Amino acid sequence: MADTAKKHAADVVRCLRRSYPDAKCSLDFHTPLELLVATVLSAQCTDIRVNLVTPNLFRKYRSAADYARAPSADLEKDIQSTGFFRSKAKSIQNCCRLLAEQYHGQVPRNIDQLVELPGIGRKTANVILGTAFGIASGVVVDTHVTRLARRLGLSRQKDAEKIEKDLMEVVPSQEWVAFSHRMIQHGRKVCAARKPKCDACPFREICPKLGVEPVD
Ligand code: SF4
């Protein structure tokens, strides 16, 4: 990896740290299992909506076994407002069945074991490990990180796993967890998919704005 790419990434990391010193996961949770469930629910849904649904859900289902043995129709109803509720309920139940049977109901702290769970991909596994356990297993690449990595010139790839690989090469591992949270926050607040606020952006001097259409 060229030194210039690492230097550019270091500038981005520094600017992110300055702009979003306290950025953290915006999903509410108390345990790794709750974060796992909330992360599954957050697919194609805002974190705000997920946070409206989870207080009752977490009161009702306290363990992996509770999810696993619940009638599917009940769980579907409980998570309906997050959208795609049938497939989300199925993922949660299949995943929790395996957690109950093979891991004594605990969420494993290992990326290889996590990605083997039904419905859990690398993105969700990185969220759980980084946010619930403080383990830097990789960089969370969601829709915001995908967009920003490309605009900021940190990756030219389109595939999330390839983008993550590029980011892991230029961002120091001790930064991975905070870097993901900060990039997501910047994507939400400033570098939106449509009409990014480049003029007011703290990155404007160092960002190549790749793929950003000039505003008339
Ligand atoms: S300068 Fe524009 S494209 Fe670059 S990070 Fe800021 S808002 Fe996004």
mmCIF file of C-alpha atoms and ligand atoms in Angstrom:
data_model
loop_
_atom_site.group_PDB
_atom_site.id
_atom_site.type_symbol
_atom_site.label_atom_id
_atom_site.label_comp_id
_atom_site.label_asym_id
_atom_site.label_seq_id
_atom_site.Cartn_x
_atom_site.Cartn_y
_atom_site.Cartn_z
ATOM 1 C CA MET A 1 0.000 0.000 0.000
ATOM 2 C CA ALA A 2 1.450 3.339 -1.082
ATOM 3 C CA ASP A 3 2.518 5.734 1.645
ATOM 4 C CA THR A 4 0.320 8.455 0.114
ATOM 5 C CA ALA A 5 -2.803 6.278 0.614
ATOM 6 C CA LYS A 6 -1.883 5.679 4.254
ATOM 7 C CA LYS A 7 -1.171 9.356 4.784
ATOM 8 C CA HIS A 8 -4.531 10.300 3.248
ATOM 9 C CA ALA A 9 -6.276 7.726 5.464
ATOM 10 C CA ALA A 10 -4.454 9.115 8.522
ATOM 11 C CA ASP A 11 -5.713 12.615 7.627
ATOM 12 C CA VAL A 12 -9.272 11.267 7.330
ATOM 13 C CA VAL A 13 -8.985 9.422 10.664
ATOM 14 C CA ARG A 14 -7.694 12.574 12.366
ATOM 15 C CA CYS A 15 -10.477 14.718 10.917
ATOM 16 C CA LEU A 16 -13.125 12.144 11.897
ATOM 17 C CA ARG A 17 -11.774 12.011 15.455
ATOM 18 C CA ARG A 18 -11.887 15.797 15.725
ATOM 19 C CA SER A 19 -15.382 16.078 14.217
ATOM 20 C CA TYR A 20 -17.054 13.137 15.987
ATOM 21 C CA PRO A 21 -15.116 12.464 19.196
ATOM 22 C CA ASP A 22 -18.034 10.680 20.881
ATOM 23 C CA ALA A 23 -19.587 8.802 17.970
ATOM 24 C CA LYS A 24 -21.074 5.481 18.992
ATOM 25 C CA CYS A 25 -23.577 2.906 17.832
ATOM 26 C CA SER A 26 -27.044 4.450 17.638
ATOM 27 C CA LEU A 27 -28.872 1.181 18.377
ATOM 28 C CA ASP A 28 -30.006 0.772 21.994
ATOM 29 C CA PHE A 29 -28.939 -2.459 23.735
ATOM 30 C CA HIS A 30 -27.682 -3.823 27.050
ATOM 31 C CA THR A 31 -26.296 -7.222 26.094
ATOM 32 C CA PRO A 32 -24.522 -8.742 23.063
ATOM 33 C CA LEU A 33 -27.683 -10.736 22.272
ATOM 34 C CA GLU A 34 -29.774 -7.560 22.276
ATOM 35 C CA LEU A 35 -27.290 -5.889 19.934
ATOM 36 C CA LEU A 36 -27.363 -8.914 17.635
ATOM 37 C CA VAL A 37 -31.162 -8.794 17.431
ATOM 38 C CA ALA A 38 -31.204 -4.992 16.981
ATOM 39 C CA THR A 39 -28.623 -5.233 14.198
ATOM 40 C CA VAL A 40 -30.672 -7.833 12.331
ATOM 41 C CA LEU A 41 -33.735 -5.581 12.688
ATOM 42 C CA SER A 42 -31.819 -2.551 11.403
ATOM 43 C CA ALA A 43 -31.512 -3.969 7.866
ATOM 44 C CA GLN A 44 -33.512 -1.683 5.532
ATOM 45 C CA CYS A 45 -34.816 0.197 8.571
ATOM 46 C CA THR A 46 -33.709 3.270 10.526
ATOM 47 C CA ASP A 47 -32.050 2.833 13.913
ATOM 48 C CA ILE A 48 -34.667 5.218 15.331
ATOM 49 C CA ARG A 49 -37.464 2.858 14.357
ATOM 50 C CA VAL A 50 -35.565 -0.158 15.683
ATOM 51 C CA ASN A 51 -35.091 1.651 19.009
ATOM 52 C CA LEU A 52 -38.859 2.164 19.226
ATOM 53 C CA VAL A 53 -39.482 -1.568 18.856
ATOM 54 C CA THR A 54 -36.720 -3.080 20.978
ATOM 55 C CA PRO A 55 -37.686 -1.963 24.532
ATOM 56 C CA ASN A 56 -40.831 -4.147 24.496
ATOM 57 C CA LEU A 57 -39.099 -6.861 22.517
ATOM 58 C CA PHE A 58 -36.195 -7.121 24.960
ATOM 59 C CA ARG A 59 -38.592 -7.191 27.902
ATOM 60 C CA LYS A 60 -40.494 -10.073 26.331
ATOM 61 C CA TYR A 61 -37.568 -12.147 25.001
ATOM 62 C CA ARG A 62 -34.755 -12.333 27.532
ATOM 63 C CA SER A 63 -32.639 -15.171 26.155
ATOM 64 C CA ALA A 64 -31.730 -16.881 22.891
ATOM 65 C CA ALA A 65 -33.994 -19.751 23.941
ATOM 66 C CA ASP A 66 -36.940 -17.335 24.359
ATOM 67 C CA TYR A 67 -36.598 -16.249 20.712
ATOM 68 C CA ALA A 68 -36.009 -19.798 19.509
ATOM 69 C CA ARG A 69 -39.128 -21.284 21.074
ATOM 70 C CA ALA A 70 -41.528 -18.386 20.424
ATOM 71 C CA PRO A 71 -44.289 -19.003 17.868
ATOM 72 C CA SER A 72 -43.040 -17.366 14.627
ATOM 73 C CA ALA A 73 -46.283 -15.424 14.221
ATOM 74 C CA ASP A 74 -45.767 -13.777 17.636
ATOM 75 C CA LEU A 75 -42.225 -12.673 16.890
ATOM 76 C CA GLU A 76 -43.234 -11.463 13.425
ATOM 77 C CA LYS A 77 -45.936 -9.312 14.999
ATOM 78 C CA ASP A 78 -43.521 -7.931 17.588
ATOM 79 C CA ILE A 79 -41.048 -6.738 14.924
ATOM 80 C CA GLN A 80 -43.509 -5.976 12.122
ATOM 81 C CA SER A 81 -42.903 -2.226 11.982
ATOM 82 C CA THR A 82 -39.202 -2.702 11.130
ATOM 83 C CA GLY A 83 -40.147 -4.129 7.704
ATOM 84 C CA PHE A 84 -39.164 -7.452 6.114
ATOM 85 C CA PHE A 85 -40.433 -8.908 9.364
ATOM 86 C CA ARG A 86 -40.909 -12.492 8.149
ATOM 87 C CA SER A 87 -37.336 -12.940 7.007
ATOM 88 C CA LYS A 88 -35.992 -11.032 10.025
ATOM 89 C CA ALA A 89 -38.007 -13.220 12.422
ATOM 90 C CA LYS A 90 -36.717 -16.312 10.651
ATOM 91 C CA SER A 91 -33.099 -15.111 10.853
ATOM 92 C CA ILE A 92 -33.434 -14.249 14.546
ATOM 93 C CA GLN A 93 -35.049 -17.586 15.399
ATOM 94 C CA ASN A 94 -32.588 -19.706 13.383
ATOM 95 C CA CYS A 95 -29.673 -17.809 14.829
ATOM 96 C CA CYS A 96 -30.971 -18.012 18.409
ATOM 97 C CA ARG A 97 -31.709 -21.733 18.051
ATOM 98 C CA LEU A 98 -28.070 -22.305 17.196
ATOM 99 C CA LEU A 99 -26.873 -20.017 19.995
ATOM 100 C CA ALA A 100 -29.037 -21.935 22.488
ATOM 101 C CA GLU A 101 -27.916 -25.344 21.214
ATOM 102 C CA GLN A 102 -24.214 -24.737 20.616
ATOM 103 C CA TYR A 103 -23.149 -21.733 22.682
ATOM 104 C CA HIS A 104 -25.222 -22.017 25.890
ATOM 105 C CA GLY A 105 -27.236 -19.033 24.654
ATOM 106 C CA GLN A 106 -24.162 -16.776 24.556
ATOM 107 C CA VAL A 107 -23.011 -14.744 21.545
ATOM 108 C CA PRO A 108 -19.538 -15.963 20.504
ATOM 109 C CA ARG A 109 -16.670 -13.449 20.556
ATOM 110 C CA ASN A 110 -15.104 -14.769 17.418
ATOM 111 C CA ILE A 111 -15.708 -13.568 13.863
ATOM 112 C CA ASP A 112 -15.400 -17.030 12.301
ATOM 113 C CA GLN A 113 -18.061 -18.434 14.624
ATOM 114 C CA LEU A 114 -20.302 -15.371 14.266
ATOM 115 C CA VAL A 115 -20.414 -15.427 10.465
ATOM 116 C CA GLU A 116 -21.411 -19.100 10.602
ATOM 117 C CA LEU A 117 -24.634 -18.134 12.405
ATOM 118 C CA PRO A 118 -27.729 -17.952 10.168
ATOM 119 C CA GLY A 119 -28.444 -14.393 9.019
ATOM 120 C CA ILE A 120 -25.171 -12.967 10.362
ATOM 121 C CA GLY A 121 -22.787 -11.552 7.759
ATOM 122 C CA ARG A 122 -19.433 -9.834 8.239
ATOM 123 C CA LYS A 123 -21.019 -6.426 8.745
ATOM 124 C CA THR A 124 -23.240 -7.596 11.613
ATOM 125 C CA ALA A 125 -20.392 -9.640 13.101
ATOM 126 C CA ASN A 126 -18.118 -6.575 13.086
ATOM 127 C CA VAL A 127 -20.857 -4.461 14.726
ATOM 128 C CA ILE A 128 -21.332 -7.042 17.503
ATOM 129 C CA LEU A 129 -17.632 -7.629 18.161
ATOM 130 C CA GLY A 130 -16.660 -3.956 18.031
ATOM 131 C CA THR A 131 -19.622 -2.481 19.874
ATOM 132 C CA ALA A 132 -20.607 -5.171 22.382
ATOM 133 C CA PHE A 133 -17.157 -6.631 23.090
ATOM 134 C CA GLY A 134 -14.711 -3.886 22.049
ATOM 135 C CA ILE A 135 -12.956 -6.342 19.732
ATOM 136 C CA ALA A 136 -11.605 -4.818 16.494
ATOM 137 C CA SER A 137 -12.307 -7.603 14.023
ATOM 138 C CA GLY A 138 -12.701 -5.379 10.971
ATOM 139 C CA VAL A 139 -14.426 -2.254 9.700
ATOM 140 C CA VAL A 140 -18.234 -2.111 9.553
ATOM 141 C CA VAL A 141 -19.101 -1.388 5.922
ATOM 142 C CA ASP A 142 -22.725 -0.332 5.645
ATOM 143 C CA THR A 143 -24.294 1.909 3.019
ATOM 144 C CA HIS A 144 -22.788 5.089 4.570
ATOM 145 C CA VAL A 145 -19.263 3.680 4.849
ATOM 146 C CA THR A 146 -19.496 2.329 1.292
ATOM 147 C CA ARG A 147 -20.447 5.764 -0.070
ATOM 148 C CA LEU A 148 -17.923 7.724 1.993
ATOM 149 C CA ALA A 149 -15.007 5.366 1.379
ATOM 150 C CA ARG A 150 -15.472 5.889 -2.345
ATOM 151 C CA ARG A 151 -16.030 9.661 -2.214
ATOM 152 C CA LEU A 152 -13.076 10.165 0.096
ATOM 153 C CA GLY A 153 -10.863 8.108 -2.198
ATOM 154 C CA LEU A 154 -10.181 5.368 0.365
ATOM 155 C CA SER A 155 -11.478 2.593 -1.890
ATOM 156 C CA ARG A 156 -12.559 2.227 -5.503
ATOM 157 C CA GLN A 157 -14.376 -1.030 -4.864
ATOM 158 C CA LYS A 158 -18.158 -1.550 -4.836
ATOM 159 C CA ASP A 159 -18.329 -4.813 -2.938
ATOM 160 C CA ALA A 160 -18.526 -4.362 0.870
ATOM 161 C CA GLU A 161 -15.944 -7.040 1.667
ATOM 162 C CA LYS A 162 -13.445 -5.566 -0.805
ATOM 163 C CA ILE A 163 -14.030 -2.063 0.589
ATOM 164 C CA GLU A 164 -13.462 -3.420 4.088
ATOM 165 C CA LYS A 165 -10.192 -5.002 2.970
ATOM 166 C CA ASP A 166 -9.007 -1.682 1.502
ATOM 167 C CA LEU A 167 -9.941 0.175 4.689
ATOM 168 C CA MET A 168 -8.237 -2.395 6.927
ATOM 169 C CA GLU A 169 -5.028 -1.862 4.964
ATOM 170 C CA VAL A 170 -4.872 1.894 5.483
ATOM 171 C CA VAL A 171 -6.657 2.463 8.806
ATOM 172 C CA PRO A 172 -4.778 1.251 11.920
ATOM 173 C CA SER A 173 -6.594 -1.616 13.676
ATOM 174 C CA GLN A 174 -6.944 0.294 16.965
ATOM 175 C CA GLU A 175 -9.087 2.827 15.041
ATOM 176 C CA TRP A 176 -11.424 0.358 13.299
ATOM 177 C CA VAL A 177 -14.298 0.417 15.795
ATOM 178 C CA ALA A 178 -14.448 4.214 16.258
ATOM 179 C CA PHE A 179 -13.710 4.792 12.561
ATOM 180 C CA SER A 180 -16.863 2.861 11.585
ATOM 181 C CA HIS A 181 -19.080 4.762 14.044
ATOM 182 C CA ARG A 182 -17.651 8.112 12.938
ATOM 183 C CA MET A 183 -17.974 7.414 9.211
ATOM 184 C CA ILE A 184 -21.622 6.385 9.713
ATOM 185 C CA GLN A 185 -22.328 9.556 11.689
ATOM 186 C CA HIS A 186 -20.653 11.715 9.030
ATOM 187 C CA GLY A 187 -22.700 9.969 6.341
ATOM 188 C CA ARG A 188 -25.888 10.693 8.233
ATOM 189 C CA LYS A 189 -25.113 14.309 9.118
ATOM 190 C CA VAL A 190 -23.069 15.739 6.248
ATOM 191 C CA CYS A 191 -22.163 13.407 3.411
ATOM 192 C CA ALA A 192 -25.669 12.245 2.544
ATOM 193 C CA ALA A 193 -26.294 10.133 -0.545
ATOM 194 C CA ARG A 194 -28.062 13.038 -2.208
ATOM 195 C CA LYS A 195 -26.813 16.577 -1.797
ATOM 196 C CA PRO A 196 -23.730 16.089 0.362
ATOM 197 C CA LYS A 197 -22.932 19.343 2.202
ATOM 198 C CA CYS A 198 -19.420 19.693 0.780
ATOM 199 C CA ASP A 199 -19.176 23.429 1.464
ATOM 200 C CA ALA A 200 -19.736 22.911 5.176
ATOM 201 C CA CYS A 201 -17.798 19.651 5.424
ATOM 202 C CA PRO A 202 -14.688 19.400 7.626
ATOM 203 C CA PHE A 203 -13.131 17.155 4.952
ATOM 204 C CA ARG A 204 -13.545 19.648 2.098
ATOM 205 C CA GLU A 205 -9.800 20.413 1.852
ATOM 206 C CA ILE A 206 -8.686 16.776 1.746
ATOM 207 C CA CYS A 207 -11.644 15.053 0.038
ATOM 208 C CA PRO A 208 -11.352 14.310 -3.698
ATOM 209 C CA LYS A 209 -15.202 14.091 -3.783
ATOM 210 C CA LEU A 210 -15.042 11.168 -6.182
ATOM 211 C CA GLY A 211 -18.362 10.578 -7.911
ATOM 212 C CA VAL A 212 -19.995 13.655 -6.356
ATOM 213 C CA GLU A 213 -21.944 15.630 -8.935
ATOM 214 C CA PRO A 214 -21.152 19.364 -8.888
ATOM 215 C CA VAL A 215 -24.090 21.483 -7.687
ATOM 216 C CA ASP A 216 -25.216 24.153 -10.168
HETATM 217 S S1 SF4 B 1 -16.312 17.006 1.029
HETATM 218 FE FE1 SF4 B 1 -18.327 16.372 0.237
HETATM 219 S S2 SF4 B 1 -17.989 14.327 -0.618
HETATM 220 FE FE2 SF4 B 1 -16.238 14.778 0.707
HETATM 221 S S3 SF4 B 1 -16.784 13.888 2.695
HETATM 222 FE FE3 SF4 B 1 -17.425 16.037 2.703
HETATM 223 S S4 SF4 B 1 -19.581 16.030 2.091
HETATM 224 FE FE4 SF4 B 1 -18.667 14.035 1.504
#
